[in-house]
PDB file of C-alpha atoms and ligand atoms in Angstrom:
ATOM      1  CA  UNK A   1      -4.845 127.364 107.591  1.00  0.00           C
ATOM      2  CA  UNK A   2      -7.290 130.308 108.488  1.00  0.00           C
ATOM      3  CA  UNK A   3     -10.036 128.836 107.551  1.00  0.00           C
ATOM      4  CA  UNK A   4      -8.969 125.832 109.670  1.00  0.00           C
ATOM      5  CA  UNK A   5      -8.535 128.096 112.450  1.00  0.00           C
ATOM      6  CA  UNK A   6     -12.327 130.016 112.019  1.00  0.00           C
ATOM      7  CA  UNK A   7     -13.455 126.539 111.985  1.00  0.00           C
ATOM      8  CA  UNK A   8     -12.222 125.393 115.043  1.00  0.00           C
ATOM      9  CA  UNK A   9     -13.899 128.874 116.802  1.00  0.00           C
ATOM     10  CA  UNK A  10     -17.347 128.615 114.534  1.00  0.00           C
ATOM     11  CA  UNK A  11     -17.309 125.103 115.947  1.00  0.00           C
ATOM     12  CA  UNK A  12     -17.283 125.690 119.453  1.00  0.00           C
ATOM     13  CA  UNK A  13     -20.578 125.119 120.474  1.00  0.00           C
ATOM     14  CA  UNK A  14     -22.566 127.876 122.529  1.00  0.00           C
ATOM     15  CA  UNK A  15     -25.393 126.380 124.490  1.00  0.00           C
ATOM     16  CA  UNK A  16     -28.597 128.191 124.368  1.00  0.00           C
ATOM     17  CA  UNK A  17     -29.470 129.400 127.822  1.00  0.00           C
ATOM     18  CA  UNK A  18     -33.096 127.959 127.468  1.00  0.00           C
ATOM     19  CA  UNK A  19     -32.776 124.463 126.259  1.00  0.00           C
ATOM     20  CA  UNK A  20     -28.839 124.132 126.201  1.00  0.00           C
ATOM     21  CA  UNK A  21     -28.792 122.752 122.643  1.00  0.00           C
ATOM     22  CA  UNK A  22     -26.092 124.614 120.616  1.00  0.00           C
ATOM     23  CA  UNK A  23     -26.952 128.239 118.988  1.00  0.00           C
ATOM     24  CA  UNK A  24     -24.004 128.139 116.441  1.00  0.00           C
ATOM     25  CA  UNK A  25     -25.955 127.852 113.200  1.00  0.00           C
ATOM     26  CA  UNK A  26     -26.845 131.550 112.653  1.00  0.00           C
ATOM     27  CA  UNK A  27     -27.929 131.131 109.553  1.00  0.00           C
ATOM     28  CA  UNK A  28     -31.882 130.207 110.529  1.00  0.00           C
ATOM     29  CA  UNK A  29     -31.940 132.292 113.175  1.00  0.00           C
ATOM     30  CA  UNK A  30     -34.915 134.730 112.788  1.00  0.00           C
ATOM     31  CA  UNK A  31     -34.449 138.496 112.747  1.00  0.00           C
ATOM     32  CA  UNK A  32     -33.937 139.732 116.490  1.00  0.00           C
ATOM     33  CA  UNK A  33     -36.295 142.901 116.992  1.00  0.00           C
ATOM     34  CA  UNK A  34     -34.256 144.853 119.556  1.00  0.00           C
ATOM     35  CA  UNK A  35     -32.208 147.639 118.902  1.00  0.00           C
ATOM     36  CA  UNK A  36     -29.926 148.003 122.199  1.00  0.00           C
ATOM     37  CA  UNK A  37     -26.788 146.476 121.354  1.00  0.00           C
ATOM     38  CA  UNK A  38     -26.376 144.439 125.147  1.00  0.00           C
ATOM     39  CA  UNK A  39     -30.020 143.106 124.680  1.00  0.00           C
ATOM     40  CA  UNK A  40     -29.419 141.901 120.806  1.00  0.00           C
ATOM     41  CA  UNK A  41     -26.332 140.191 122.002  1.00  0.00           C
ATOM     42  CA  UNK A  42     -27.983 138.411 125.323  1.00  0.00           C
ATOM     43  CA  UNK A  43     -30.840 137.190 122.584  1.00  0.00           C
ATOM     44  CA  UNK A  44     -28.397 135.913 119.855  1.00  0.00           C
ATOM     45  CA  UNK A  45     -26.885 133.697 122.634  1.00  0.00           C
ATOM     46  CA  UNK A  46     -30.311 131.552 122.052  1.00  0.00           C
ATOM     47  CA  UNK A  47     -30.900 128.739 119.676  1.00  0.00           C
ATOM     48  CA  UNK A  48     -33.159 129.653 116.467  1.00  0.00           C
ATOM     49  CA  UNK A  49     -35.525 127.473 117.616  1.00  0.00           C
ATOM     50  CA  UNK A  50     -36.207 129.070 121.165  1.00  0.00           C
ATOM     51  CA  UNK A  51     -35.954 132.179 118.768  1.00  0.00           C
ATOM     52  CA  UNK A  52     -38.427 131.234 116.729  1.00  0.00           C
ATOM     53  CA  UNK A  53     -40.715 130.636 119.001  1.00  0.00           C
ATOM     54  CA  UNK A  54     -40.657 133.851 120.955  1.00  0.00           C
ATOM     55  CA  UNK A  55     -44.605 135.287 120.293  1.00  0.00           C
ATOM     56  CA  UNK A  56     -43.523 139.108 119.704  1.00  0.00           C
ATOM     57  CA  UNK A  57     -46.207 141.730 120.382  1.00  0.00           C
ATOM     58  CA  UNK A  58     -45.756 143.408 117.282  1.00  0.00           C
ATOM     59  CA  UNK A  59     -48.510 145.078 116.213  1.00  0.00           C
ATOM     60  CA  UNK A  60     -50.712 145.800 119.378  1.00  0.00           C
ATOM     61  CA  UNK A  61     -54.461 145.962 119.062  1.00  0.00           C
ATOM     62  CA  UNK A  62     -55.541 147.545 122.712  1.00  0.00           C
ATOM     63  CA  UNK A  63     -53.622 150.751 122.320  1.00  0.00           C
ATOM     64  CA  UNK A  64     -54.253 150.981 125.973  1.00  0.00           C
ATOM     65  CA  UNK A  65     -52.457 147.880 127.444  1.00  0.00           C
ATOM     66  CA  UNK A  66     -50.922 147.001 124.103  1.00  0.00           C
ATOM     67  CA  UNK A  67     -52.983 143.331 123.655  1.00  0.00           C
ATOM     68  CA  UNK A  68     -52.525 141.660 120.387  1.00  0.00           C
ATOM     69  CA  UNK A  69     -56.032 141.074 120.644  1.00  0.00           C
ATOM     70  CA  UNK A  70     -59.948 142.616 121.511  1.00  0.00           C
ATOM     71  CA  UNK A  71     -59.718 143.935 124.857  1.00  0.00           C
ATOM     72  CA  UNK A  72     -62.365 144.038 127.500  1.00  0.00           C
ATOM     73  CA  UNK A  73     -60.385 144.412 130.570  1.00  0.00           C
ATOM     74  CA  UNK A  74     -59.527 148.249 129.381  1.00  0.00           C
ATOM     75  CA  UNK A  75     -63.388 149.441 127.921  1.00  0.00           C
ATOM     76  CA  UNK A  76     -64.665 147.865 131.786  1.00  0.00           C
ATOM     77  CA  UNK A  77     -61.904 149.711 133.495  1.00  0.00           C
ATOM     78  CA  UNK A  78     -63.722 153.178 134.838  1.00  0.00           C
ATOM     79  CA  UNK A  79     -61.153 154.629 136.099  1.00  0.00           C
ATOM     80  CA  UNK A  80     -57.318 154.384 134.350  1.00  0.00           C
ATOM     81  CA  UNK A  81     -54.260 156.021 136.584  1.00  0.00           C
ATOM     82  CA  UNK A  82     -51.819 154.595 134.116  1.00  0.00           C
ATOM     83  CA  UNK A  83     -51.407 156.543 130.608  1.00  0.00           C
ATOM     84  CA  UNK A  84     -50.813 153.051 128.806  1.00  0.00           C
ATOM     85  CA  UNK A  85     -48.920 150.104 128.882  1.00  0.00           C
ATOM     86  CA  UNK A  86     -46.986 147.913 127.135  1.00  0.00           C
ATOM     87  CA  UNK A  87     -45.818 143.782 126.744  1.00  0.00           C
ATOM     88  CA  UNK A  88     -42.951 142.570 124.833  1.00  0.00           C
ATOM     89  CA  UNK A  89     -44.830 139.121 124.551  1.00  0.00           C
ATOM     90  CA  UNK A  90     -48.492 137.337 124.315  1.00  0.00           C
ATOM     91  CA  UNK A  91     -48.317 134.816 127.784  1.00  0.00           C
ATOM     92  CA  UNK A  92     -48.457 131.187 125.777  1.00  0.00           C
ATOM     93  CA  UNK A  93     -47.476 128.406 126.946  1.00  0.00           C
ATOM     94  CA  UNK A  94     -43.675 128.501 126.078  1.00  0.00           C
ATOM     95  CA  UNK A  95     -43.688 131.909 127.915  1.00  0.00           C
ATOM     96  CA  UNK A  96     -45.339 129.947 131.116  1.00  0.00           C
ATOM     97  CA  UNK A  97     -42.350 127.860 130.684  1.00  0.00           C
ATOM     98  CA  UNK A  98     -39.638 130.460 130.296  1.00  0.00           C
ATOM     99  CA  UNK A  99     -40.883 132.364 133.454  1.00  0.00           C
ATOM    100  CA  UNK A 100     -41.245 129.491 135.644  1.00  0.00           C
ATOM    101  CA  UNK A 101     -37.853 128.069 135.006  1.00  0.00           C
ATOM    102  CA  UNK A 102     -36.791 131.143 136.120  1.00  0.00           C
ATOM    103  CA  UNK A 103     -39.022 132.172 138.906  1.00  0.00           C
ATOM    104  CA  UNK A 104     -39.476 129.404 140.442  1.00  0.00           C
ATOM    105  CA  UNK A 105     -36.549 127.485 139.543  1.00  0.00           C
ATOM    106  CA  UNK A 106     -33.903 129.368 140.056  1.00  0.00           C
ATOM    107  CA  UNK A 107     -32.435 129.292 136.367  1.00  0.00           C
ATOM    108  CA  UNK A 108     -30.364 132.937 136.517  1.00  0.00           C
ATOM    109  CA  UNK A 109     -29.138 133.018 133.364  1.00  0.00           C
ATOM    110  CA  UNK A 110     -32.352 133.482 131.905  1.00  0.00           C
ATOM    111  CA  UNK A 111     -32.405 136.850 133.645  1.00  0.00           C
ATOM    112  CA  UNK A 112     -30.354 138.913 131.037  1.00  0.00           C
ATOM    113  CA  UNK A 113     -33.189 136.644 128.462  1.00  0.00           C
ATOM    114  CA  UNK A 114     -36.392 138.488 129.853  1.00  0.00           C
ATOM    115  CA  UNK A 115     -34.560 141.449 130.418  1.00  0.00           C
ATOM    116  CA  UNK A 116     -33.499 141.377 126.685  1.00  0.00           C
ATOM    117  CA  UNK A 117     -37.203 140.381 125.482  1.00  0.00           C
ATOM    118  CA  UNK A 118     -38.677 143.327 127.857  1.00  0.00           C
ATOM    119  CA  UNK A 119     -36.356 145.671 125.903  1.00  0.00           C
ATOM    120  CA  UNK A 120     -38.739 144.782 122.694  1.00  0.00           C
ATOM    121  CA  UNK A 121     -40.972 146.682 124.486  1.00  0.00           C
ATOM    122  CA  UNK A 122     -39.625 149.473 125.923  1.00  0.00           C
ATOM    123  CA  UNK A 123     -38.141 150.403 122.483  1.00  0.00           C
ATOM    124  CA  UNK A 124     -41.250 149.997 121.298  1.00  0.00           C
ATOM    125  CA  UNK A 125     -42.987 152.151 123.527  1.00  0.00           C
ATOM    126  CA  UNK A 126     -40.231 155.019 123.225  1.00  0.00           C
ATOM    127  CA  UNK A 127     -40.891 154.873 119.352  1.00  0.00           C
ATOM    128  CA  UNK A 128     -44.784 155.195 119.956  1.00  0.00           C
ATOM    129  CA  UNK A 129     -44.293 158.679 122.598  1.00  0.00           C
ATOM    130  CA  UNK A 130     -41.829 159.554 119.674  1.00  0.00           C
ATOM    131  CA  UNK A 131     -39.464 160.148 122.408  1.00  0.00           C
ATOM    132  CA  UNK A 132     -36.387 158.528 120.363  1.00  0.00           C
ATOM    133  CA  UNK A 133     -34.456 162.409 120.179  1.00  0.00           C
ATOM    134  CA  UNK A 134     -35.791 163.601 123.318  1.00  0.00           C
ATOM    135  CA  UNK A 135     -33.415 162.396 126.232  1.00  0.00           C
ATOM    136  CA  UNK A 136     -33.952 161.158 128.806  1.00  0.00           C
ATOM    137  CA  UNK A 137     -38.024 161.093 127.624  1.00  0.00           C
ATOM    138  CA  UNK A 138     -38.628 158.766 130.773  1.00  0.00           C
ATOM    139  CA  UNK A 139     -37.273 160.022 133.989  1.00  0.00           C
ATOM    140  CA  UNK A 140     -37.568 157.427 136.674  1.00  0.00           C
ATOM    141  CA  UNK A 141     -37.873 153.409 136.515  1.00  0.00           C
ATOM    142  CA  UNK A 142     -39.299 151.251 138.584  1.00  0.00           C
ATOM    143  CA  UNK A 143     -41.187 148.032 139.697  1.00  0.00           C
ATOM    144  CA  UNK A 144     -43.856 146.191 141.103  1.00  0.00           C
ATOM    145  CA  UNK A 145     -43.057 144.881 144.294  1.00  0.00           C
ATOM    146  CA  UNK A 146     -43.496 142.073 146.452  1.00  0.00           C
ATOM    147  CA  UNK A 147     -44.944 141.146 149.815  1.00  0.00           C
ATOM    148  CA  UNK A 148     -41.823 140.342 152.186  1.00  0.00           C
ATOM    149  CA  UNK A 149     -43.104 136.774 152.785  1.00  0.00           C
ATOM    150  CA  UNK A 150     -42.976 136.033 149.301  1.00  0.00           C
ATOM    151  CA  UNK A 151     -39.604 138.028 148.463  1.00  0.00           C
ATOM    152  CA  UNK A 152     -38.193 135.555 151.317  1.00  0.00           C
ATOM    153  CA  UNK A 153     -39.326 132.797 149.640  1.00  0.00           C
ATOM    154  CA  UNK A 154     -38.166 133.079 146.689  1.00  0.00           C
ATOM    155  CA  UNK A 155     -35.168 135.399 147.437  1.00  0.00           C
ATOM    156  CA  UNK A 156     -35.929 138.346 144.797  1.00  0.00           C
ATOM    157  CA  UNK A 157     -38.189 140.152 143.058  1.00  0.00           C
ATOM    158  CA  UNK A 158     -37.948 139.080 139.099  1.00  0.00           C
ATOM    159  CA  UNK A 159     -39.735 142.493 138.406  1.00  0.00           C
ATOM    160  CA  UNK A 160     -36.930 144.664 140.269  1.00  0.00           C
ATOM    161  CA  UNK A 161     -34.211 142.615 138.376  1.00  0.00           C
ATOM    162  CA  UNK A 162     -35.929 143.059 134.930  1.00  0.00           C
ATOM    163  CA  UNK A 163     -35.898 147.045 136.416  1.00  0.00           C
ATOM    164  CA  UNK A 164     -32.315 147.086 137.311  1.00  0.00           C
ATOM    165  CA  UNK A 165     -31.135 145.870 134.373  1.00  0.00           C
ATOM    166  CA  UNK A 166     -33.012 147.997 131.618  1.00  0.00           C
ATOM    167  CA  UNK A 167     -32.317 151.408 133.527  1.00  0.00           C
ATOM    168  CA  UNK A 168     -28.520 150.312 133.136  1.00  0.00           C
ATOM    169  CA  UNK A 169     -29.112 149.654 129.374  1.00  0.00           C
ATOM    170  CA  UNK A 170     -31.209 153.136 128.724  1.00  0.00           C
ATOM    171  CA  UNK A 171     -29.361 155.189 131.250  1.00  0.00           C
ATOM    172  CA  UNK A 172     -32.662 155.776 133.335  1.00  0.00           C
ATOM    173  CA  UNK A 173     -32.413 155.862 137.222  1.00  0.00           C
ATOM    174  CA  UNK A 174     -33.991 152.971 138.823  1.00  0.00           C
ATOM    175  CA  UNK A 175     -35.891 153.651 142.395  1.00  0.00           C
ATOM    176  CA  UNK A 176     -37.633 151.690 144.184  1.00  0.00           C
ATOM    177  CA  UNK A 177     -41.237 153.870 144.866  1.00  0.00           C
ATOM    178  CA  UNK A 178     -43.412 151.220 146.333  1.00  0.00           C
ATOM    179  CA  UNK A 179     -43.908 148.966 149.246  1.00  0.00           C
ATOM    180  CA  UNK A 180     -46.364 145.856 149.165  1.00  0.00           C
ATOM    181  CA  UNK A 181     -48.421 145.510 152.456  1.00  0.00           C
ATOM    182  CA  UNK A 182     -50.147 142.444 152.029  1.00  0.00           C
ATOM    183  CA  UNK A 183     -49.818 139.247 150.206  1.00  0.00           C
ATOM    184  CA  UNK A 184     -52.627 138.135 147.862  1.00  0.00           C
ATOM    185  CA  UNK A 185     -53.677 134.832 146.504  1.00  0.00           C
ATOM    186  CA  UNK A 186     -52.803 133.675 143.226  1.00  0.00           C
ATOM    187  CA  UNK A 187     -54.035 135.877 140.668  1.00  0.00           C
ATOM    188  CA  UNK A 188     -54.826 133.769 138.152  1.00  0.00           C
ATOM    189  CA  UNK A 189     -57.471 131.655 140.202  1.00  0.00           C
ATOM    190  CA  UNK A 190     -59.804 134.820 140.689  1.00  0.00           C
ATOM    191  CA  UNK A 191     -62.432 136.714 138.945  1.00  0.00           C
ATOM    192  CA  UNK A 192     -61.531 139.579 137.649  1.00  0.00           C
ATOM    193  CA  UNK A 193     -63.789 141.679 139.706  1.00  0.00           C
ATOM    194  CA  UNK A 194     -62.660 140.122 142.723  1.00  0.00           C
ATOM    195  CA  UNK A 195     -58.868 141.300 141.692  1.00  0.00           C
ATOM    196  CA  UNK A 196     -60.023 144.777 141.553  1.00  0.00           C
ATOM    197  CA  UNK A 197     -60.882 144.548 145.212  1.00  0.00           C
ATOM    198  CA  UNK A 198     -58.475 142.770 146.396  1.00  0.00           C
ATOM    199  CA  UNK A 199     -56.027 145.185 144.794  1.00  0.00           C
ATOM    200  CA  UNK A 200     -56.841 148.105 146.623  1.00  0.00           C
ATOM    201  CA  UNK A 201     -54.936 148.975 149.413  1.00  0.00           C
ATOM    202  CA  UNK A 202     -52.350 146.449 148.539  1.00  0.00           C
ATOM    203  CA  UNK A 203     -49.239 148.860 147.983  1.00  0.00           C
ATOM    204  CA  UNK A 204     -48.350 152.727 149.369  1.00  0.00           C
ATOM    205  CA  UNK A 205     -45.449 154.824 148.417  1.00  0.00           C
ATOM    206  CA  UNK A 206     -42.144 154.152 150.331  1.00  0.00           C
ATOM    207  CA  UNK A 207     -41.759 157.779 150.306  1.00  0.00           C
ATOM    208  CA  UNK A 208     -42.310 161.555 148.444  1.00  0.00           C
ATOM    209  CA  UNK A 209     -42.412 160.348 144.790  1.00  0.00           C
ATOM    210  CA  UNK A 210     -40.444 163.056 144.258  1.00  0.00           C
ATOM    211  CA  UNK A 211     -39.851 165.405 141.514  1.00  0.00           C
ATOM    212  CA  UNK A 212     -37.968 165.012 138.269  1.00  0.00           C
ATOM    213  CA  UNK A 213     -34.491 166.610 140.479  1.00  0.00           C
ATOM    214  CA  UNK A 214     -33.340 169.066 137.785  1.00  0.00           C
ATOM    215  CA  UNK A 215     -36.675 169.574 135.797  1.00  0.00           C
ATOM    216  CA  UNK A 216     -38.947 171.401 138.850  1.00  0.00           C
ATOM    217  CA  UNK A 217     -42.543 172.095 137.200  1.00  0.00           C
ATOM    218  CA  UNK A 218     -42.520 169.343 135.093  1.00  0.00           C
ATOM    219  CA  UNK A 219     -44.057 166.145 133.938  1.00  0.00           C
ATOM    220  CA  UNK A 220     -42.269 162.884 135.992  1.00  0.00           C
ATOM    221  CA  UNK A 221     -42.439 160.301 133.438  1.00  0.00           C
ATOM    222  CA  UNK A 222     -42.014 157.218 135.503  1.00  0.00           C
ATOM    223  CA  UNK A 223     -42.139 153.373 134.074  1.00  0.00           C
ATOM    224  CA  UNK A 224     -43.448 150.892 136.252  1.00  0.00           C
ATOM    225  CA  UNK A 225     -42.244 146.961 135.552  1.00  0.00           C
ATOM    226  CA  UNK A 226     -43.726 144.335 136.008  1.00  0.00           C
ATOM    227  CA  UNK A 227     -43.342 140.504 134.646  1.00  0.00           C
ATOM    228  CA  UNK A 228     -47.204 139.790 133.401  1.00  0.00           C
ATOM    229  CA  UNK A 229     -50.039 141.492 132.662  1.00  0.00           C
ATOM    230  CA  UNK A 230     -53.129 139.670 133.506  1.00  0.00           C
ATOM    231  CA  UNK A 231     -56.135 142.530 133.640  1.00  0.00           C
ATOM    232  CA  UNK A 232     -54.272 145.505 134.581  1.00  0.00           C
ATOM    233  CA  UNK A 233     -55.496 145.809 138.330  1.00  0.00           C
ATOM    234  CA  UNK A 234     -51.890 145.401 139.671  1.00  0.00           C
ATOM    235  CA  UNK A 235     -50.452 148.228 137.305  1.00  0.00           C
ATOM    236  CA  UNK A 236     -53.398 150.238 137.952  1.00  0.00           C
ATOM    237  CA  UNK A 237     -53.429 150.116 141.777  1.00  0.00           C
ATOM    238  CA  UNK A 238     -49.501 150.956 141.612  1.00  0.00           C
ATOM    239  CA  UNK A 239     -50.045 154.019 139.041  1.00  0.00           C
ATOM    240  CA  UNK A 240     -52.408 155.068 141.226  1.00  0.00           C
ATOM    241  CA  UNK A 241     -50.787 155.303 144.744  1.00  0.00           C
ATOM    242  CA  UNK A 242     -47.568 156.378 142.538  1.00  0.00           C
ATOM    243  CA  UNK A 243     -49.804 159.667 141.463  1.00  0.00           C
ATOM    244  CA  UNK A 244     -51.492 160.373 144.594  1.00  0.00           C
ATOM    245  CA  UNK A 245     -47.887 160.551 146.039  1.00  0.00           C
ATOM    246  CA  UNK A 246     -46.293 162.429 143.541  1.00  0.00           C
ATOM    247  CA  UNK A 247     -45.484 166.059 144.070  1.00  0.00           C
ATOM    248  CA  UNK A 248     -47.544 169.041 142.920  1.00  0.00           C
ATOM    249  CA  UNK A 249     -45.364 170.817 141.279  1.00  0.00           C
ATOM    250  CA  UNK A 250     -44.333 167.349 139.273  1.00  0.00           C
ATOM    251  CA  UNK A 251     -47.219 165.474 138.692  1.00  0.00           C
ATOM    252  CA  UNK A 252     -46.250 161.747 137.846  1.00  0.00           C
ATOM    253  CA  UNK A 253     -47.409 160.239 134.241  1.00  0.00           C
ATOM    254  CA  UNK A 254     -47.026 156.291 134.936  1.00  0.00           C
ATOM    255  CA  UNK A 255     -46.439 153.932 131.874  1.00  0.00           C
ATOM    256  CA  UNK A 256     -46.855 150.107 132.068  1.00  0.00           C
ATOM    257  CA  UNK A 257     -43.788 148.274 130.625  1.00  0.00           C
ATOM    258  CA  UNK A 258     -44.549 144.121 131.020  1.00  0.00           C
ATOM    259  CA  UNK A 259     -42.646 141.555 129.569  1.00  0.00           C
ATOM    260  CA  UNK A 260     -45.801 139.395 128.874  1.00  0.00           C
ATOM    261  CA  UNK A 261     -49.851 139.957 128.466  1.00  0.00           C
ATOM    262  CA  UNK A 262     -51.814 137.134 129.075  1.00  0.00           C
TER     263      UNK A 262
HETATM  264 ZN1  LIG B   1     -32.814 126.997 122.633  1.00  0.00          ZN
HETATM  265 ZN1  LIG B   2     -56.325 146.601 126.874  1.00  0.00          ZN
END
């Protein structure tokens, strides 16, 4: 009779949230690499085969922007603002996918997904600083904004989302720190050197980043989000209106915390 029962409950099939076939069978299903207890269950919701496929960043090669691979875009870079930066995954194809079904398709239920996936590498990053027994290590999060056209258009700013929802997982504040002032082109269709340029003057501070509120004359360890990491010039140009803003007597360190490199 009870195992009747368990089988009727076993049997009842849990779509995955990616490609809606069931994600019952458990017993495939590859190890999940998070430790947060919210973000391991949001991840075992999905099938072992979108599991499977997940392209972890685990052993990062740039130990500047964490690429699994050679990195020019950090030995050209003269000048870094950011102290270093990390992605949860490399940008393949299947991540293309992922992102677009829910960026620009409106699939929610992938948020708590990427949000689970970015927790890979905030863990990750905590572990490297060897900040695992010193709490809070990171004092403020917070995230690469958008130009209002383009937060109209698509009604919300994945990178604030991602933001909102690992500062309730870690217990870090989340603030919002920066304003976007103009709208650039797509990214991906320009030279790198031309992103550089177009970069600056993009973003300023929406006000005082202020200090660290109880810790006066200290370090303000801030994380800036952001959903993919193409050459850094977006992160850069944030970390370094973020610093010039920051108040002397709590000088901002920013980190980079990306769900995907490309
Ligand atoms: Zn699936
Ligand atoms: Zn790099």
């Amino acid at each position: 009779m009870l195992t009747q029962i368990s089988k009727w409950f076993s049997a009842t099939p849990v779509p995955c949230p990616l490609c809606g076939r069931s994600s019952a069978q458990t017993s495939s299903k590859p190890p999940i690499p998070v430790r947060h207890p919210a973000a391991r269950r949001v991840l075992s919701t999905l099938c072992a085969s979108c599991l499977v496929g997940i392209p972890w960043i685990v052993a990062p090669i740039c130990r500047v922007c964490g690429r699994a691979e050679d990195c020019q875009d950090c030995v050209r870079r003269k000048v870094r603002y950011y102290n270093r930066s990390r992605c949860s995954v490399r940008y393949d194809s299947l991540m293309k996918d992922w992102l677009a079904l829910y960026k620009y398709r409106g699939h929610e239920k992938l948020e708590p997904v990427l949000a689970a996936m970015l927790a890979f590498a905030y863990e990750r990053l905590n572990d490297e600083l060897g900040s695992r027994n010193t709490y809070p290590f990171f004092h403020t999060i917070t995230s690469v904004p958008l130009a209002p056209e383009r937060l109209q258009e698509r009604g919300f700013n994945q990178a604030e989302r991602l933001a909102v929802q690992l500062s309730q997982w870690y217990g870090i504040r989340c603030r919002p720190l920066l304003a976007r002032l103009r709208h650039t082109e797509k990214q991906s269709l320009k030279t790198r050197q031309s992103r550089v340029n177009d970069m600056m003057g993009n973003f300023a501070a929406t006000s005082a980043v202020d200090s660290t509120d109880n810790l006066p004359n200290s370090v303000h360890r801030i994380i800036l989000i952001d959903d993919v990491y193409t050459t850094g010039s977006t992160i850069n140009e944030c970390a370094r209106v973020l610093k010039e803003s920051s108040a002397p007597d709590s000088p901002a360190e920013i980190y980079g915390l990306l769900w995907a490199r490309s």
